[in-house]
PDB file of C-alpha atoms in Angstrom:
ATOM      1  CA  TYR A  26     -40.511 -31.235  65.792  1.00 85.00           C
ATOM      2  CA  VAL A  27     -39.324 -33.936  63.386  1.00 89.00           C
ATOM      3  CA  ILE A  28     -40.734 -37.285  62.235  1.00 92.00           C
ATOM      4  CA  LYS A  29     -38.277 -40.140  61.741  1.00 94.00           C
ATOM      5  CA  PHE A  30     -38.566 -42.767  58.989  1.00 95.00           C
ATOM      6  CA  SER A  31     -36.392 -45.858  58.734  1.00 93.00           C
ATOM      7  CA  SER A  32     -36.716 -46.231  54.958  1.00 93.00           C
ATOM      8  CA  ALA A  33     -37.318 -44.186  51.813  1.00 93.00           C
ATOM      9  CA  LYS A  34     -40.424 -46.251  51.078  1.00 93.00           C
ATOM     10  CA  LYS A  35     -42.078 -45.331  54.379  1.00 94.00           C
ATOM     11  CA  LEU A  36     -41.098 -41.694  53.821  1.00 93.00           C
ATOM     12  CA  ARG A  37     -42.751 -41.579  50.379  1.00 93.00           C
ATOM     13  CA  GLU A  38     -45.876 -43.301  51.703  1.00 93.00           C
ATOM     14  CA  PHE A  39     -46.190 -40.637  54.375  1.00 94.00           C
ATOM     15  CA  LEU A  40     -45.580 -37.700  52.033  1.00 93.00           C
ATOM     16  CA  LYS A  41     -47.535 -39.197  49.108  1.00 92.00           C
ATOM     17  CA  SER A  42     -45.012 -37.481  46.820  1.00 91.00           C
ATOM     18  CA  LYS A  43     -41.321 -37.421  46.027  1.00 91.00           C
ATOM     19  CA  PRO A  44     -39.302 -35.760  48.828  1.00 91.00           C
ATOM     20  CA  VAL A  45     -36.695 -33.059  48.261  1.00 89.00           C
ATOM     21  CA  ILE A  46     -33.896 -34.282  50.539  1.00 88.00           C
ATOM     22  CA  ARG A  47     -31.335 -31.774  51.731  1.00 86.00           C
ATOM     23  CA  ASP A  48     -28.382 -31.826  54.085  1.00 88.00           C
ATOM     24  CA  LEU A  49     -28.024 -30.202  57.468  1.00 88.00           C
ATOM     25  CA  ILE A  50     -25.582 -27.426  58.249  1.00 87.00           C
ATOM     26  CA  VAL A  51     -24.190 -26.712  61.704  1.00 87.00           C
ATOM     27  CA  LEU A  52     -23.434 -23.041  62.309  1.00 86.00           C
ATOM     28  CA  GLU A  53     -21.045 -22.373  65.149  1.00 85.00           C
ATOM     29  CA  LYS A  54     -20.942 -19.017  66.881  1.00 82.00           C
ATOM     30  CA  VAL A  55     -18.166 -18.194  69.326  1.00 79.00           C
ATOM     31  CA  LYS A  56     -18.974 -15.485  71.874  1.00 77.00           C
ATOM     32  CA  ARG A  57     -16.449 -13.826  74.148  1.00 73.00           C
ATOM     33  CA  TYR A  58     -17.459 -12.543  77.560  1.00 71.00           C
ATOM     34  CA  LYS A  59     -15.927 -11.508  80.859  1.00 71.00           C
ATOM     35  CA  ASP A  60     -16.525 -13.473  84.050  1.00 74.00           C
ATOM     36  CA  ALA A  61     -16.953 -12.037  87.535  1.00 70.00           C
ATOM     37  CA  ASP A  62     -13.155 -11.715  87.887  1.00 76.00           C
ATOM     38  CA  GLY A  63     -12.772  -9.823  84.612  1.00 75.00           C
ATOM     39  CA  ASN A  64     -11.229 -12.723  82.714  1.00 78.00           C
ATOM     40  CA  THR A  65     -12.191 -13.148  79.051  1.00 75.00           C
ATOM     41  CA  LYS A  66     -13.988 -16.440  78.395  1.00 77.00           C
ATOM     42  CA  THR A  67     -15.442 -18.023  75.270  1.00 80.00           C
ATOM     43  CA  LYS A  68     -18.821 -19.675  74.784  1.00 81.00           C
ATOM     44  CA  VAL A  69     -19.668 -21.787  71.733  1.00 85.00           C
ATOM     45  CA  LYS A  70     -23.256 -21.898  70.467  1.00 83.00           C
ATOM     46  CA  LYS A  71     -24.259 -24.304  67.694  1.00 84.00           C
ATOM     47  CA  ARG A  72     -27.314 -23.998  65.475  1.00 84.00           C
ATOM     48  CA  LEU A  73     -28.740 -26.663  63.167  1.00 84.00           C
ATOM     49  CA  ILE A  74     -29.822 -25.331  59.747  1.00 86.00           C
ATOM     50  CA  LEU A  75     -31.765 -27.203  57.061  1.00 87.00           C
ATOM     51  CA  ASN A  76     -29.972 -26.347  53.814  1.00 85.00           C
ATOM     52  CA  LEU A  77     -32.956 -25.300  51.698  1.00 82.00           C
ATOM     53  CA  LYS A  78     -30.825 -22.912  49.653  1.00 80.00           C
ATOM     54  CA  SER A  79     -28.889 -25.658  47.849  1.00 73.00           C
ATOM     55  CA  SER A  80     -32.101 -27.498  46.932  1.00 70.00           C
ATOM     56  CA  GLY A  81     -33.584 -24.423  45.258  1.00 75.00           C
ATOM     57  CA  VAL A  82     -36.473 -24.233  47.734  1.00 75.00           C
ATOM     58  CA  SER A  83     -35.331 -20.874  49.099  1.00 73.00           C
ATOM     59  CA  GLY A  84     -34.840 -19.514  45.576  1.00 71.00           C
ATOM     60  CA  ALA A  85     -38.377 -20.533  44.623  1.00 73.00           C
ATOM     61  CA  SER A  86     -39.835 -18.812  47.698  1.00 76.00           C
ATOM     62  CA  LYS A  87     -40.859 -15.175  47.710  1.00 76.00           C
ATOM     63  CA  LYS A  88     -41.508 -12.725  50.511  1.00 75.00           C
ATOM     64  CA  HIS A  89     -43.645  -9.684  49.838  1.00 79.00           C
ATOM     65  CA  GLU A  90     -43.152  -8.010  53.195  1.00 80.00           C
ATOM     66  CA  ARG A  91     -40.785  -7.963  56.129  1.00 81.00           C
ATOM     67  CA  VAL A  92     -41.007  -7.467  59.854  1.00 83.00           C
ATOM     68  CA  LEU A  93     -39.697  -4.144  61.151  1.00 86.00           C
ATOM     69  CA  LEU A  94     -37.773  -4.915  64.317  1.00 91.00           C
ATOM     70  CA  PRO A  95     -37.606  -2.467  67.241  1.00 92.00           C
ATOM     71  CA  ARG A  96     -34.423  -0.553  67.928  1.00 92.00           C
ATOM     72  CA  THR A  97     -32.860   0.269  71.263  1.00 93.00           C
ATOM     73  CA  LEU A  98     -34.376   3.751  71.179  1.00 93.00           C
ATOM     74  CA  ASP A  99     -37.851   2.271  70.727  1.00 94.00           C
ATOM     75  CA  ALA A 100     -37.519   0.543  74.098  1.00 94.00           C
ATOM     76  CA  VAL A 101     -36.183   3.774  75.628  1.00 94.00           C
ATOM     77  CA  PHE A 102     -39.167   5.739  74.286  1.00 93.00           C
ATOM     78  CA  GLU A 103     -41.590   3.151  75.698  1.00 92.00           C
ATOM     79  CA  ILE A 104     -39.926   3.396  79.113  1.00 91.00           C
ATOM     80  CA  MET A 105     -40.069   7.193  79.125  1.00 90.00           C
ATOM     81  CA  GLU A 106     -43.697   7.164  77.933  1.00 89.00           C
ATOM     82  CA  ALA A 107     -44.573   4.741  80.754  1.00 87.00           C
ATOM     83  CA  LYS A 108     -43.037   7.180  83.220  1.00 85.00           C
ATOM     84  CA  ARG A 109     -44.891  10.131  81.675  1.00 84.00           C
ATOM     85  CA  ALA A 110     -48.258   8.365  81.576  1.00 80.00           C
ATOM     86  CA  ASN A 111     -47.959   7.077  85.146  1.00 76.00           C
ATOM     87  CA  PRO A 112     -46.396   9.923  87.185  1.00 72.00           C
ATOM     88  CA  GLU A 113     -47.613   8.428  90.466  1.00 73.00           C
ATOM     89  CA  CYS A 114     -46.902   4.830  89.469  1.00 68.00           C
ATOM     90  CA  GLY A 115     -44.454   4.121  92.277  1.00 66.00           C
ATOM     91  CA  ASP A 116     -41.941   2.268  90.106  1.00 83.00           C
ATOM     92  CA  ILE A 117     -41.175   1.033  86.605  1.00 89.00           C
ATOM     93  CA  GLU A 118     -40.249  -2.615  86.150  1.00 93.00           C
ATOM     94  CA  LEU A 119     -38.634  -4.209  83.088  1.00 96.00           C
ATOM     95  CA  VAL A 120     -39.189  -7.879  82.296  1.00 96.00           C
ATOM     96  CA  VAL A 121     -37.482  -9.882  79.551  1.00 96.00           C
ATOM     97  CA  LEU A 122     -39.200 -13.224  78.937  1.00 96.00           C
ATOM     98  CA  ASP A 123     -38.355 -14.924  75.649  1.00 95.00           C
ATOM     99  CA  PHE A 124     -40.534 -17.303  73.694  1.00 95.00           C
ATOM    100  CA  ALA A 125     -39.042 -20.804  73.733  1.00 92.00           C
ATOM    101  CA  ASP A 126     -38.074 -22.792  70.619  1.00 87.00           C
ATOM    102  CA  ALA A 127     -38.684 -19.824  68.292  1.00 83.00           C
ATOM    103  CA  PHE A 128     -39.538 -21.057  64.768  1.00 87.00           C
ATOM    104  CA  PHE A 129     -40.275 -24.592  65.982  1.00 88.00           C
ATOM    105  CA  GLN A 130     -43.538 -23.396  67.542  1.00 90.00           C
ATOM    106  CA  PHE A 131     -45.053 -23.025  64.064  1.00 91.00           C
ATOM    107  CA  PRO A 132     -46.300 -26.031  62.049  1.00 91.00           C
ATOM    108  CA  VAL A 133     -45.504 -26.553  58.374  1.00 89.00           C
ATOM    109  CA  ASN A 134     -48.312 -26.798  55.825  1.00 89.00           C
ATOM    110  CA  GLY A 135     -48.876 -30.460  54.916  1.00 89.00           C
ATOM    111  CA  ASP A 136     -48.310 -29.793  51.202  1.00 90.00           C
ATOM    112  CA  GLU A 137     -44.854 -28.380  51.983  1.00 89.00           C
ATOM    113  CA  LEU A 138     -43.551 -31.202  54.176  1.00 92.00           C
ATOM    114  CA  LYS A 139     -41.840 -32.809  51.172  1.00 91.00           C
ATOM    115  CA  TYR A 140     -39.440 -29.863  51.074  1.00 89.00           C
ATOM    116  CA  MET A 141     -38.492 -30.189  54.753  1.00 90.00           C
ATOM    117  CA  VAL A 142     -36.652 -33.527  54.556  1.00 92.00           C
ATOM    118  CA  THR A 143     -33.125 -34.478  55.528  1.00 91.00           C
ATOM    119  CA  THR A 144     -31.225 -37.680  56.172  1.00 91.00           C
ATOM    120  CA  ALA A 145     -28.756 -38.682  58.867  1.00 88.00           C
ATOM    121  CA  GLY A 146     -27.475 -41.986  60.252  1.00 88.00           C
ATOM    122  CA  GLY A 147     -29.295 -44.034  57.621  1.00 90.00           C
ATOM    123  CA  ALA A 148     -32.711 -42.610  58.561  1.00 93.00           C
ATOM    124  CA  PHE A 149     -34.902 -39.898  57.074  1.00 95.00           C
ATOM    125  CA  TYR A 150     -36.325 -36.954  59.006  1.00 94.00           C
ATOM    126  CA  VAL A 151     -39.219 -34.653  58.128  1.00 94.00           C
ATOM    127  CA  PHE A 152     -39.439 -31.290  59.901  1.00 92.00           C
ATOM    128  CA  ASN A 153     -43.110 -30.770  60.722  1.00 91.00           C
ATOM    129  CA  ARG A 154     -42.294 -27.355  62.209  1.00 90.00           C
ATOM    130  CA  ALA A 155     -40.716 -24.317  60.533  1.00 88.00           C
ATOM    131  CA  ALA A 156     -37.020 -25.197  60.465  1.00 84.00           C
ATOM    132  CA  GLN A 157     -34.178 -22.721  60.657  1.00 84.00           C
ATOM    133  CA  GLY A 158     -33.049 -22.291  57.084  1.00 81.00           C
ATOM    134  CA  SER A 159     -36.581 -21.755  55.811  1.00 82.00           C
ATOM    135  CA  ARG A 160     -36.948 -18.423  54.063  1.00 79.00           C
ATOM    136  CA  GLY A 161     -40.388 -17.762  55.487  1.00 81.00           C
ATOM    137  CA  ALA A 162     -39.713 -18.850  59.076  1.00 85.00           C
ATOM    138  CA  PRO A 163     -38.513 -15.450  60.397  1.00 85.00           C
ATOM    139  CA  LEU A 164     -41.502 -13.662  58.861  1.00 86.00           C
ATOM    140  CA  LEU A 165     -43.955 -16.297  60.108  1.00 87.00           C
ATOM    141  CA  CYS A 166     -42.481 -16.155  63.606  1.00 89.00           C
ATOM    142  CA  GLY A 167     -42.223 -12.372  63.766  1.00 89.00           C
ATOM    143  CA  ARG A 168     -45.728 -11.672  62.506  1.00 90.00           C
ATOM    144  CA  SER A 169     -47.416 -14.348  64.622  1.00 92.00           C
ATOM    145  CA  LEU A 170     -45.672 -13.475  67.873  1.00 93.00           C
ATOM    146  CA  ALA A 171     -46.294  -9.762  67.314  1.00 92.00           C
ATOM    147  CA  LEU A 172     -50.029 -10.529  67.187  1.00 93.00           C
ATOM    148  CA  VAL A 173     -49.772 -12.720  70.297  1.00 94.00           C
ATOM    149  CA  MET A 174     -48.011  -9.912  72.153  1.00 93.00           C
ATOM    150  CA  ARG A 175     -50.679  -7.351  71.216  1.00 91.00           C
ATOM    151  CA  LEU A 176     -53.482  -9.669  72.294  1.00 93.00           C
ATOM    152  CA  ALA A 177     -51.789 -10.568  75.595  1.00 93.00           C
ATOM    153  CA  SER A 178     -50.748  -7.006  76.453  1.00 90.00           C
ATOM    154  CA  SER A 179     -54.321  -5.771  75.958  1.00 90.00           C
ATOM    155  CA  LEU A 180     -55.235  -7.638  79.155  1.00 89.00           C
ATOM    156  CA  ALA A 181     -53.030  -5.392  81.297  1.00 84.00           C
ATOM    157  CA  SER A 182     -54.857  -2.648  83.138  1.00 72.00           C
ATOM    158  CA  GLY A 183     -54.867   0.801  81.489  1.00 66.00           C
ATOM    159  CA  SER A 184     -51.463   2.165  80.513  1.00 65.00           C
ATOM    160  CA  SER A 185     -49.627   0.046  83.068  1.00 78.00           C
ATOM    161  CA  ALA A 186     -47.924  -2.244  80.514  1.00 88.00           C
ATOM    162  CA  ARG A 187     -46.003  -1.622  77.319  1.00 90.00           C
ATOM    163  CA  GLN A 188     -43.887  -3.958  75.243  1.00 92.00           C
ATOM    164  CA  ALA A 189     -41.502  -4.343  72.325  1.00 93.00           C
ATOM    165  CA  LEU A 190     -40.736  -7.574  70.490  1.00 93.00           C
ATOM    166  CA  TYR A 191     -37.515  -8.510  68.679  1.00 93.00           C
ATOM    167  CA  VAL A 192     -38.477 -11.672  66.699  1.00 89.00           C
ATOM    168  CA  ASP A 193     -38.999 -14.016  69.679  1.00 91.00           C
ATOM    169  CA  GLY A 194     -37.535 -11.843  72.441  1.00 93.00           C
ATOM    170  CA  PRO A 195     -39.994  -9.427  74.114  1.00 94.00           C
ATOM    171  CA  ILE A 196     -39.348  -6.773  76.730  1.00 96.00           C
ATOM    172  CA  PHE A 197     -42.221  -5.669  78.974  1.00 95.00           C
ATOM    173  CA  ILE A 198     -42.363  -2.252  80.657  1.00 94.00           C
ATOM    174  CA  LEU A 199     -44.656  -2.381  83.685  1.00 92.00           C
ATOM    175  CA  ALA A 200     -45.829   0.618  85.714  1.00 89.00           C
ATOM    176  CA  GLY A 201     -47.533   0.808  89.091  1.00 85.00           C
ATOM    177  CA  ASP A 202     -47.093  -0.596  92.572  1.00 85.00           C
ATOM    178  CA  ARG A 203     -45.997  -4.221  93.029  1.00 88.00           C
ATOM    179  CA  PRO A 204     -49.538  -5.761  93.111  1.00 88.00           C
ATOM    180  CA  ARG A 205     -50.541  -3.920  89.954  1.00 87.00           C
ATOM    181  CA  ARG A 206     -47.363  -4.932  88.085  1.00 89.00           C
ATOM    182  CA  ASN A 207     -47.733  -8.545  89.190  1.00 91.00           C
ATOM    183  CA  ARG A 208     -51.358  -8.598  88.065  1.00 91.00           C
ATOM    184  CA  SER A 209     -50.493  -7.165  84.658  1.00 91.00           C
ATOM    185  CA  MET A 210     -47.670  -9.651  84.106  1.00 93.00           C
ATOM    186  CA  ALA A 211     -49.801 -12.568  85.283  1.00 94.00           C
ATOM    187  CA  ASN A 212     -52.533 -11.627  82.785  1.00 94.00           C
ATOM    188  CA  ILE A 213     -50.005 -11.356  79.941  1.00 95.00           C
ATOM    189  CA  VAL A 214     -48.198 -14.624  80.717  1.00 96.00           C
ATOM    190  CA  GLY A 215     -51.501 -16.442  81.272  1.00 96.00           C
ATOM    191  CA  ALA A 216     -52.811 -15.275  77.895  1.00 95.00           C
ATOM    192  CA  ILE A 217     -49.632 -16.381  76.078  1.00 96.00           C
ATOM    193  CA  LEU A 218     -49.738 -19.816  77.698  1.00 96.00           C
ATOM    194  CA  ALA A 219     -53.469 -20.125  76.990  1.00 96.00           C
ATOM    195  CA  LEU A 220     -52.659 -19.582  73.305  1.00 94.00           C
ATOM    196  CA  ASN A 221     -50.356 -22.613  73.611  1.00 93.00           C
ATOM    197  CA  PHE A 222     -47.054 -20.779  73.178  1.00 94.00           C
ATOM    198  CA  LYS A 223     -44.035 -21.786  75.247  1.00 94.00           C
ATOM    199  CA  LEU A 224     -41.983 -19.320  77.279  1.00 96.00           C
ATOM    200  CA  ALA A 225     -38.362 -19.645  78.415  1.00 95.00           C
ATOM    201  CA  PHE A 226     -38.925 -18.958  82.124  1.00 96.00           C
ATOM    202  CA  GLU A 227     -35.422 -20.194  82.995  1.00 95.00           C
ATOM    203  CA  LYS A 228     -33.929 -17.254  81.048  1.00 93.00           C
ATOM    204  CA  ALA A 229     -36.248 -14.557  82.418  1.00 95.00           C
ATOM    205  CA  GLN A 230     -34.818 -11.228  83.671  1.00 96.00           C
ATOM    206  CA  THR A 231     -36.428  -8.510  85.765  1.00 95.00           C
ATOM    207  CA  ALA A 232     -35.210  -5.081  86.875  1.00 95.00           C
ATOM    208  CA  THR A 233     -36.673  -2.149  88.790  1.00 92.00           C
ATOM    209  CA  THR A 234     -35.143   1.248  89.607  1.00 89.00           C
ATOM    210  CA  GLY A 235     -31.366   0.968  90.025  1.00 91.00           C
ATOM    211  CA  GLU A 236     -31.194  -2.540  88.562  1.00 94.00           C
ATOM    212  CA  THR A 237     -29.960  -3.602  85.109  1.00 93.00           C
ATOM    213  CA  LEU A 238     -31.087  -6.145  82.542  1.00 94.00           C
ATOM    214  CA  THR A 239     -30.063  -6.960  78.979  1.00 94.00           C
ATOM    215  CA  TRP A 240     -32.318  -7.024  75.926  1.00 95.00           C
ATOM    216  CA  THR A 241     -31.059  -7.541  72.355  1.00 92.00           C
ATOM    217  CA  SER A 242     -27.816  -5.567  72.040  1.00 91.00           C
ATOM    218  CA  ALA A 243     -28.061  -3.248  75.053  1.00 94.00           C
ATOM    219  CA  SER A 244     -28.375  -3.154  78.821  1.00 94.00           C
ATOM    220  CA  TYR A 245     -31.000  -0.947  80.489  1.00 95.00           C
ATOM    221  CA  THR A 246     -30.926   0.607  83.954  1.00 95.00           C
ATOM    222  CA  ILE A 247     -33.999   2.438  85.242  1.00 91.00           C
ATOM    223  CA  THR A 248     -33.160   5.646  87.138  1.00 90.00           C
ATOM    224  CA  GLU A 249     -35.363   8.018  89.112  1.00 85.00           C
ATOM    225  CA  ASP A 250     -35.721  10.429  86.182  1.00 84.00           C
ATOM    226  CA  GLY A 251     -35.044   8.261  83.132  1.00 87.00           C
ATOM    227  CA  VAL A 252     -33.098   5.259  81.853  1.00 92.00           C
ATOM    228  CA  THR A 253     -29.411   4.582  81.237  1.00 94.00           C
ATOM    229  CA  VAL A 254     -28.526   2.471  78.195  1.00 95.00           C
ATOM    230  CA  LYS A 255     -25.198   0.832  77.436  1.00 93.00           C
ATOM    231  CA  VAL A 256     -23.950  -1.481  74.701  1.00 92.00           C
ATOM    232  CA  LYS A 257     -24.123  -5.104  75.846  1.00 88.00           C
ATOM    233  CA  GLU A 258     -20.940  -6.242  77.587  1.00 82.00           C
ATOM    234  CA  ASP A 259     -20.530  -9.241  75.247  1.00 80.00           C
ATOM    235  CA  ILE A 260     -20.365  -6.909  72.247  1.00 82.00           C
ATOM    236  CA  VAL A 261     -17.775  -4.673  73.922  1.00 81.00           C
ATOM    237  CA  THR A 262     -15.656  -7.716  74.797  1.00 80.00           C
ATOM    238  CA  GLU A 263     -15.907  -9.056  71.238  1.00 79.00           C
ATOM    239  CA  VAL A 264     -14.853  -5.732  69.716  1.00 82.00           C
ATOM    240  CA  GLU A 265     -11.918  -5.436  72.128  1.00 80.00           C
ATOM    241  CA  ALA A 266     -10.790  -8.963  71.250  1.00 76.00           C
ATOM    242  CA  ARG A 267     -10.970  -8.239  67.508  1.00 79.00           C
ATOM    243  CA  ILE A 268      -9.017  -5.007  67.892  1.00 84.00           C
ATOM    244  CA  ALA A 269      -6.375  -6.825  69.937  1.00 78.00           C
ATOM    245  CA  ALA A 270      -6.118  -9.537  67.254  1.00 77.00           C
ATOM    246  CA  MET A 271      -5.699  -6.899  64.508  1.00 82.00           C
ATOM    247  CA  ARG A 272      -2.884  -5.217  66.445  1.00 80.00           C
ATOM    248  CA  CYS A 273      -1.087  -8.557  66.803  1.00 75.00           C
ATOM    249  CA  THR A 274      -1.099  -9.052  63.041  1.00 67.00           C
TER     250      THR A 274
END
């Protein structure tokens, strides 16, 4: 995702123009969660951001549209519609299978590489993929993956598959008996891989009637006559911790 150069001369020869060199920012997010014994634990997640705001690159960029992200109720409506459209389906199955590497799956236009430069440890690095910190990366990712999802889902048979996509995190709603659901999911996954997009199989979740999975900010449990939705446990734990901290002060 990055190209390393040992000197400024080699960097300029590659870019054929003067680079706009910016620093890197590390964002640290601390999440609180409860383990199997009910004890509150913390998990630290770090994200590397290319600081394009300080260089003026972000200020010079303009977006004329934005991606409308699905809400929790949108997923609920898709689940209920799948049940209505397939009354004899046998079961409804939910699958969460994220795209891997998010923005880094999308290449940067060659003319814009000079803006995607940073330095560290005496070397220079050029991001040849859309880096986090780029103003257009979320729009590029959201629009492109939405198209990929529509193309892939069209290969599922009839009304047996529905989906919703939150940036790079899709949820699939599959209807039918086990062979039919497996066939639909195989067609969808095969199409996504054929388009050369990576999937995070190690983080995949599945759930049928009576089972629960988490997508975005909520957990979903399919029941015989509907779906039960709850706020994600991590969010509840975080709110409880903040309230406890406020009481202590």
